[in-house]
Amino acid sequence: MPELRQNFATKEWVVIATERSRRPEEMASKRERKQLASYVATCPFCPGNEKLTPPEVLRVPTAMDVPWHARVIPNKFAALSREAQPSRTMHRLRRSVNGFGVHDVIVETPDHAQVMALLPDSYVAEILHIYKTRYDELSLDPRIALITIFKNHGLDAGTSLEHPHSQMIATPVTSLQVRERFQQALRHFDDFGECMFCQMLSEELEEQVRIVAVSEHFVALEVYASPAPFCTHIYPRRHMASFGDISATEVNDLARMLRLILAKLYHGLADPDFNFTIRSAPADSVSVKYFHWYVSVIPRLTRVAGFELGSGMFINTVLPEAATEFLRKVDVEMVKNTAAAATP
Ligand SMILES: [Zn+2]
Ligand SMILES: [Zn+2]
């Protein structure tokens, strides 16, 4: 029987279409990834081409006389401008804010051909520490309301730049979607006196059927009412509303967990296109008891079509419990060794 499931956090319904369900392994893409070179002369993110990008905001390591591991640069084609002072205007029913915002690109490695799923954990930790540093810096700017950290991998995830990178966009307004999720979380807290994410985590840990991996500080699970196959969330086990509250030890543990999930997807589903995003509390609500930040990893295995656009409801053809079982079995030990061997 097909089943409709409601997402506890968004209250959105999804159709889990078991009648047309596909075995998880059938979701592995048939597409051949083209073999990339480690260095591409025309790539603005490859070492030696630093002059092709705006001056960097951050570099790791900071010393200029050693090769860099990672760089943060303003996006040359930024969606928003960091120079402006945000000012609101209202004319009749039309409301706007001038285009202030900060749009950073994090170049994750000098190696053009590398993928995050195969990087050593310590490299992923370095990237996450950069997210945290920039997140903290931007949080102090009173003009900023919301900071979104995300990575697009592959054409179906919205990127055409091959060189491994992620992005961070800080906006002067909070989106309606984030605000509504916040209000749902607050309503839940009012009703139950508990963070709904903490409550969900304790239920999921008890039931086990959607848990992919557990570490000292994090839990990775398949979403019960997942809108698409293999949507995986990584939650801190300790209650924290903002990504800015993460400790250095927790960053290192998150790096291991994120790399593990990306490697399981990489090997289990043949390097799918994916997005990941860090969902954190807006800047003015950093220590609230009712919201809990998390990382959402979304492989782009299916396309949004008319029903989704018309109804706001998604059809998911892979049972989240089957996805869990599948991901648990993907052994990535072998990958660790390969990555370690490939480390310069
Ligand atoms: Zn490159
Ligand atoms: Zn919580």
Short mmCIF file of C-alpha atoms and ligand atoms in Angstrom, two decimals:
data_model
loop_
_atom_site.label_atom_id
_atom_site.label_comp_id
_atom_site.label_asym_id
_atom_site.label_seq_id
_atom_site.Cartn_x
_atom_site.Cartn_y
_atom_site.Cartn_z
CA MET A 1 0.00 0.00 0.00
CA PRO A 2 1.27 3.50 -0.76
CA GLU A 3 1.39 5.73 2.27
CA LEU A 4 1.14 9.46 2.94
CA ARG A 5 3.52 10.64 5.64
CA GLN A 6 3.70 14.00 7.38
CA ASN A 7 7.02 15.67 8.13
CA PHE A 8 7.05 16.44 11.87
CA ALA A 9 8.99 19.66 11.43
CA THR A 10 7.36 21.23 8.38
CA LYS A 11 3.92 19.54 8.59
CA GLU A 12 4.26 18.87 4.87
CA TRP A 13 2.85 15.65 3.44
CA VAL A 14 4.70 13.36 1.09
CA VAL A 15 3.52 10.34 -0.88
CA ILE A 16 5.68 7.30 -0.26
CA ALA A 17 4.80 5.48 -3.45
CA THR A 18 5.60 1.89 -2.57
CA GLU A 19 3.56 0.63 -5.56
CA ARG A 20 6.07 2.12 -7.93
CA SER A 21 8.82 1.69 -5.44
CA ARG A 22 12.27 1.00 -6.68
CA ARG A 23 14.97 -0.91 -4.95
CA PRO A 24 17.51 1.54 -3.53
CA GLU A 25 20.29 0.19 -5.74
CA GLU A 26 18.22 0.98 -8.83
CA MET A 27 18.66 4.67 -8.02
CA ALA A 28 22.35 4.51 -8.85
CA SER A 29 22.86 6.70 -11.86
CA LYS A 30 23.89 5.13 -15.14
CA ARG A 31 25.69 8.32 -16.17
CA GLU A 32 29.39 8.18 -16.67
CA ARG A 33 31.25 10.88 -14.77
CA LYS A 34 33.98 12.28 -16.92
CA GLN A 35 37.45 11.81 -15.55
CA LEU A 36 38.72 15.16 -14.26
CA ALA A 37 42.31 16.38 -14.27
CA SER A 38 43.85 17.53 -10.97
CA TYR A 39 44.74 20.87 -12.53
CA VAL A 40 42.86 22.82 -15.22
CA ALA A 41 44.67 25.87 -16.60
CA THR A 42 41.46 27.87 -17.18
CA CYS A 43 39.84 27.07 -13.80
CA PRO A 44 39.66 30.16 -11.55
CA PHE A 45 39.85 27.96 -8.43
CA CYS A 46 42.97 26.02 -9.39
CA PRO A 47 46.30 27.05 -7.75
CA GLY A 48 48.19 29.65 -9.76
CA ASN A 49 44.94 31.29 -10.94
CA GLU A 50 44.26 33.20 -7.72
CA LYS A 51 44.31 36.48 -9.66
CA LEU A 52 41.20 35.36 -11.54
CA THR A 53 39.14 35.61 -8.36
CA PRO A 54 38.45 38.60 -6.08
CA PRO A 55 40.95 38.91 -3.17
CA GLU A 56 40.49 36.18 -0.60
CA VAL A 57 38.65 36.72 2.68
CA LEU A 58 40.33 33.75 4.35
CA ARG A 59 43.08 31.31 3.51
CA VAL A 60 44.12 28.05 5.18
CA PRO A 61 46.85 27.89 6.24
CA THR A 62 47.10 31.65 6.70
CA ALA A 63 50.83 31.88 5.87
CA MET A 64 51.25 33.21 2.32
CA ASP A 65 54.54 31.39 1.64
CA VAL A 66 53.03 27.89 1.79
CA PRO A 67 50.52 26.32 -0.60
CA TRP A 68 46.91 26.77 0.48
CA HIS A 69 44.52 23.92 1.39
CA ALA A 70 41.40 26.03 1.15
CA ARG A 71 40.39 29.62 0.31
CA VAL A 72 37.34 31.76 0.93
CA ILE A 73 36.66 34.35 -1.74
CA PRO A 74 33.76 36.67 -2.49
CA ASN A 75 31.65 35.21 -5.29
CA LYS A 76 32.62 37.06 -8.48
CA PHE A 77 29.04 36.76 -9.69
CA ALA A 78 27.47 37.30 -6.27
CA ALA A 79 23.70 37.12 -5.98
CA LEU A 80 23.89 40.02 -3.50
CA SER A 81 26.24 42.94 -2.83
CA ARG A 82 28.23 43.29 0.40
CA GLU A 83 28.67 47.04 0.08
CA ALA A 84 25.14 48.30 0.56
CA GLN A 85 23.34 49.30 3.73
CA PRO A 86 20.05 47.40 3.71
CA SER A 87 17.13 49.79 3.61
CA ARG A 88 13.50 48.83 3.29
CA THR A 89 11.07 50.54 0.98
CA MET A 90 7.34 50.16 0.74
CA HIS A 91 5.35 51.50 -2.15
CA ARG A 92 1.65 50.63 -2.15
CA LEU A 93 1.67 46.80 -1.83
CA ARG A 94 5.20 46.47 -3.04
CA ARG A 95 7.91 45.97 -0.48
CA SER A 96 11.65 45.62 -1.06
CA VAL A 97 15.09 45.83 0.51
CA ASN A 98 18.10 46.89 -1.55
CA GLY A 99 20.33 44.01 -2.56
CA PHE A 100 22.64 43.80 0.44
CA GLY A 101 24.11 40.42 1.27
CA VAL A 102 27.35 38.50 1.53
CA HIS A 103 28.08 35.69 -0.91
CA ASP A 104 31.25 33.69 -0.17
CA VAL A 105 32.73 30.79 -2.10
CA ILE A 106 34.79 28.25 -0.16
CA VAL A 107 37.32 26.55 -2.44
CA GLU A 108 37.67 23.26 -0.58
CA THR A 109 40.90 21.89 -2.01
CA PRO A 110 43.57 22.85 -4.55
CA ASP A 111 42.88 19.55 -6.37
CA HIS A 112 40.40 20.09 -9.22
CA ALA A 113 39.53 16.38 -9.43
CA GLN A 114 38.92 15.75 -5.73
CA VAL A 115 35.48 15.06 -4.21
CA MET A 116 34.54 15.67 -0.59
CA ALA A 117 33.38 12.07 -0.18
CA LEU A 118 36.95 10.87 -0.73
CA LEU A 119 38.84 13.52 1.22
CA PRO A 120 40.48 12.49 4.49
CA ASP A 121 38.35 13.35 7.53
CA SER A 122 40.91 15.94 8.64
CA TYR A 123 40.46 17.86 5.35
CA VAL A 124 36.68 17.84 5.73
CA ALA A 125 37.17 19.08 9.30
CA GLU A 126 39.28 21.94 7.96
CA ILE A 127 36.44 22.93 5.60
CA LEU A 128 33.88 22.78 8.44
CA HIS A 129 36.14 24.90 10.67
CA ILE A 130 36.17 27.47 7.84
CA TYR A 131 32.35 27.43 7.73
CA LYS A 132 32.33 28.04 11.47
CA THR A 133 34.85 30.89 11.32
CA ARG A 134 32.98 32.70 8.55
CA TYR A 135 29.61 31.93 10.19
CA ASP A 136 30.81 33.53 13.43
CA GLU A 137 32.21 36.58 11.63
CA LEU A 138 29.04 37.15 9.63
CA SER A 139 26.82 36.59 12.68
CA LEU A 140 28.34 39.68 14.26
CA ASP A 141 27.16 41.90 11.39
CA PRO A 142 23.93 43.57 12.52
CA ARG A 143 22.76 43.87 8.91
CA ILE A 144 22.51 40.08 8.58
CA ALA A 145 19.40 38.07 9.47
CA LEU A 146 20.10 34.63 8.03
CA ILE A 147 23.22 32.70 6.99
CA THR A 148 22.83 29.74 4.64
CA ILE A 149 25.76 27.38 4.09
CA PHE A 150 25.43 24.98 1.18
CA LYS A 151 27.21 22.82 -1.33
CA ASN A 152 26.04 21.98 -4.86
CA HIS A 153 27.68 18.92 -6.41
CA GLY A 154 26.94 18.19 -10.07
CA LEU A 155 24.71 19.67 -12.77
CA ASP A 156 21.44 18.37 -11.31
CA ALA A 157 22.36 20.05 -8.03
CA GLY A 158 22.79 23.40 -9.77
CA THR A 159 26.51 23.79 -10.33
CA SER A 160 28.51 23.93 -13.52
CA LEU A 161 31.87 24.61 -11.84
CA GLU A 162 33.74 21.34 -11.44
CA HIS A 163 36.32 22.48 -8.90
CA PRO A 164 35.17 21.36 -5.40
CA HIS A 165 33.63 24.31 -3.59
CA SER A 166 30.82 25.26 -1.27
CA GLN A 167 29.07 28.56 -0.63
CA MET A 168 27.68 30.76 2.08
CA ILE A 169 25.05 33.45 1.54
CA ALA A 170 24.07 35.90 4.28
CA THR A 171 20.85 37.82 3.73
CA PRO A 172 19.28 40.85 5.44
CA VAL A 173 15.90 39.08 5.70
CA THR A 174 14.71 35.68 6.92
CA SER A 175 12.78 33.69 4.33
CA LEU A 176 9.14 32.78 4.88
CA GLN A 177 10.04 29.08 4.72
CA VAL A 178 12.57 29.38 7.56
CA ARG A 179 10.22 31.59 9.57
CA GLU A 180 7.35 29.10 9.23
CA ARG A 181 9.57 26.22 10.34
CA PHE A 182 10.61 28.29 13.30
CA GLN A 183 7.02 28.97 14.21
CA GLN A 184 6.18 25.25 13.98
CA ALA A 185 9.08 24.51 16.33
CA LEU A 186 7.96 27.20 18.78
CA ARG A 187 4.38 25.91 18.71
CA HIS A 188 5.65 22.41 19.48
CA PHE A 189 7.70 23.73 22.38
CA ASP A 190 4.65 25.55 23.74
CA ASP A 191 2.57 22.37 23.53
CA PHE A 192 5.08 19.82 24.81
CA GLY A 193 7.72 21.85 26.68
CA GLU A 194 10.43 20.16 24.64
CA CYS A 195 12.46 20.77 21.47
CA MET A 196 10.72 18.75 18.75
CA PHE A 197 14.02 17.75 17.19
CA CYS A 198 15.39 16.43 20.51
CA GLN A 199 12.13 14.51 20.95
CA MET A 200 12.30 13.09 17.40
CA LEU A 201 15.95 12.08 17.93
CA SER A 202 15.18 10.15 21.10
CA GLU A 203 12.27 8.36 19.35
CA GLU A 204 14.40 7.55 16.30
CA LEU A 205 17.27 6.25 18.45
CA GLU A 206 14.82 4.02 20.30
CA GLU A 207 13.22 2.67 17.10
CA GLN A 208 16.51 2.38 15.16
CA VAL A 209 14.84 1.71 11.77
CA ARG A 210 15.93 4.99 10.15
CA ILE A 211 19.31 5.43 11.87
CA VAL A 212 22.20 5.23 9.42
CA ALA A 213 25.06 6.03 11.80
CA VAL A 214 25.68 7.31 15.32
CA SER A 215 28.86 8.96 16.58
CA GLU A 216 29.81 10.51 19.89
CA HIS A 217 28.14 13.84 19.06
CA PHE A 218 25.98 13.26 15.96
CA VAL A 219 23.19 11.08 14.57
CA ALA A 220 22.64 10.53 10.84
CA LEU A 221 19.21 9.31 9.83
CA GLU A 222 16.86 8.93 6.89
CA VAL A 223 13.94 11.34 7.16
CA TYR A 224 10.65 9.54 8.00
CA ALA A 225 8.62 11.71 5.60
CA SER A 226 11.44 12.20 3.14
CA PRO A 227 10.35 14.19 0.07
CA ALA A 228 12.92 12.42 -2.13
CA PRO A 229 14.99 9.22 -2.01
CA PHE A 230 17.91 9.20 0.43
CA CYS A 231 17.34 12.62 2.09
CA THR A 232 19.69 12.25 5.04
CA HIS A 233 19.82 14.53 8.08
CA ILE A 234 22.71 14.82 10.50
CA TYR A 235 21.73 16.17 13.93
CA PRO A 236 23.90 17.14 16.88
CA ARG A 237 22.89 14.96 19.82
CA ARG A 238 23.28 17.92 22.19
CA HIS A 239 20.60 20.57 21.90
CA MET A 240 21.92 23.57 19.95
CA ALA A 241 19.86 26.07 17.96
CA SER A 242 22.71 27.53 15.97
CA PHE A 243 25.61 26.08 14.03
CA GLY A 244 27.64 28.84 15.69
CA ASP A 245 27.35 26.93 19.01
CA ILE A 246 29.33 23.93 17.75
CA SER A 247 32.58 23.19 19.64
CA ALA A 248 35.90 22.37 17.98
CA THR A 249 35.61 18.72 19.08
CA GLU A 250 32.13 18.55 17.62
CA VAL A 251 33.33 20.05 14.31
CA ASN A 252 35.85 17.20 14.02
CA ASP A 253 33.18 14.61 14.81
CA LEU A 254 30.76 16.20 12.31
CA ALA A 255 33.48 16.04 9.66
CA ARG A 256 33.79 12.27 10.19
CA MET A 257 30.02 11.84 10.05
CA LEU A 258 29.48 14.05 7.00
CA ARG A 259 32.33 12.38 5.13
CA LEU A 260 30.91 8.96 6.04
CA ILE A 261 27.45 9.83 4.67
CA LEU A 262 28.89 11.40 1.50
CA ALA A 263 31.11 8.34 0.97
CA LYS A 264 28.16 5.97 1.45
CA LEU A 265 26.19 7.91 -1.17
CA TYR A 266 29.23 8.13 -3.46
CA HIS A 267 29.86 4.38 -3.41
CA GLY A 268 26.30 3.14 -2.96
CA LEU A 269 24.71 5.35 -5.62
CA ALA A 270 27.60 5.91 -8.03
CA ASP A 271 28.56 9.49 -7.14
CA PRO A 272 25.12 11.11 -7.35
CA ASP A 273 24.66 14.85 -7.77
CA PHE A 274 23.68 16.26 -4.38
CA ASN A 275 23.15 19.37 -2.30
CA PHE A 276 23.87 19.72 1.35
CA THR A 277 22.88 22.61 3.48
CA ILE A 278 23.27 23.58 7.11
CA ARG A 279 19.93 24.58 8.61
CA SER A 280 20.66 26.89 11.51
CA ALA A 281 18.65 29.36 13.60
CA PRO A 282 18.44 32.92 12.22
CA ALA A 283 20.98 35.32 13.70
CA ASP A 284 18.51 36.88 16.17
CA SER A 285 17.50 33.51 17.66
CA VAL A 286 20.79 31.82 18.39
CA SER A 287 20.12 30.28 21.77
CA VAL A 288 16.44 29.37 21.64
CA LYS A 289 15.30 26.15 23.30
CA TYR A 290 12.86 25.17 20.55
CA PHE A 291 15.03 24.99 17.41
CA HIS A 292 17.84 22.52 16.69
CA TRP A 293 20.28 22.94 13.80
CA TYR A 294 21.15 20.12 11.42
CA VAL A 295 22.80 19.24 8.13
CA SER A 296 20.50 18.15 5.33
CA VAL A 297 22.03 16.05 2.52
CA ILE A 298 19.81 15.69 -0.55
CA PRO A 299 20.94 13.48 -3.46
CA ARG A 300 19.35 14.74 -6.70
CA LEU A 301 18.13 11.43 -8.06
CA THR A 302 14.64 12.44 -9.19
CA ARG A 303 13.11 15.51 -10.79
CA VAL A 304 10.42 17.81 -9.48
CA ALA A 305 7.39 17.62 -11.83
CA GLY A 306 3.89 19.03 -12.20
CA PHE A 307 2.29 17.33 -9.19
CA GLU A 308 4.96 18.71 -6.86
CA LEU A 309 4.68 22.21 -8.35
CA GLY A 310 0.90 22.15 -8.25
CA SER A 311 0.37 20.66 -4.80
CA GLY A 312 3.54 21.25 -2.81
CA MET A 313 3.53 17.50 -2.12
CA PHE A 314 6.38 15.29 -3.19
CA ILE A 315 6.32 11.69 -4.38
CA ASN A 316 9.15 9.57 -3.04
CA THR A 317 9.69 6.18 -4.65
CA VAL A 318 12.15 4.77 -2.12
CA LEU A 319 10.94 3.75 1.32
CA PRO A 320 13.14 5.64 3.86
CA GLU A 321 13.55 2.44 5.91
CA ALA A 322 14.84 0.61 2.80
CA ALA A 323 17.20 3.51 2.09
CA THR A 324 18.50 3.21 5.67
CA GLU A 325 19.16 -0.50 5.34
CA PHE A 326 20.91 0.08 2.02
CA LEU A 327 23.15 2.88 3.32
CA ARG A 328 24.06 0.97 6.46
CA LYS A 329 25.44 -1.82 4.30
CA VAL A 330 27.63 0.39 2.08
CA ASP A 331 31.07 -0.27 3.45
CA VAL A 332 33.33 2.75 3.23
CA GLU A 333 36.35 1.44 5.10
CA MET A 334 38.00 0.74 1.79
CA VAL A 335 37.45 4.34 0.76
CA LYS A 336 39.26 5.69 3.78
CA ASN A 337 42.38 3.81 2.76
CA THR A 338 42.15 4.98 -0.84
CA ALA A 339 41.72 8.59 0.30
CA ALA A 340 44.62 8.31 2.70
CA ALA A 341 46.78 6.86 -0.06
CA ALA A 342 45.82 9.73 -2.37
CA THR A 343 46.65 12.39 0.20
CA PRO A 344 49.57 14.55 -0.92
ZN ZN B 1 40.10 23.88 -10.67
ZN ZN B 2 16.87 20.12 20.45
#
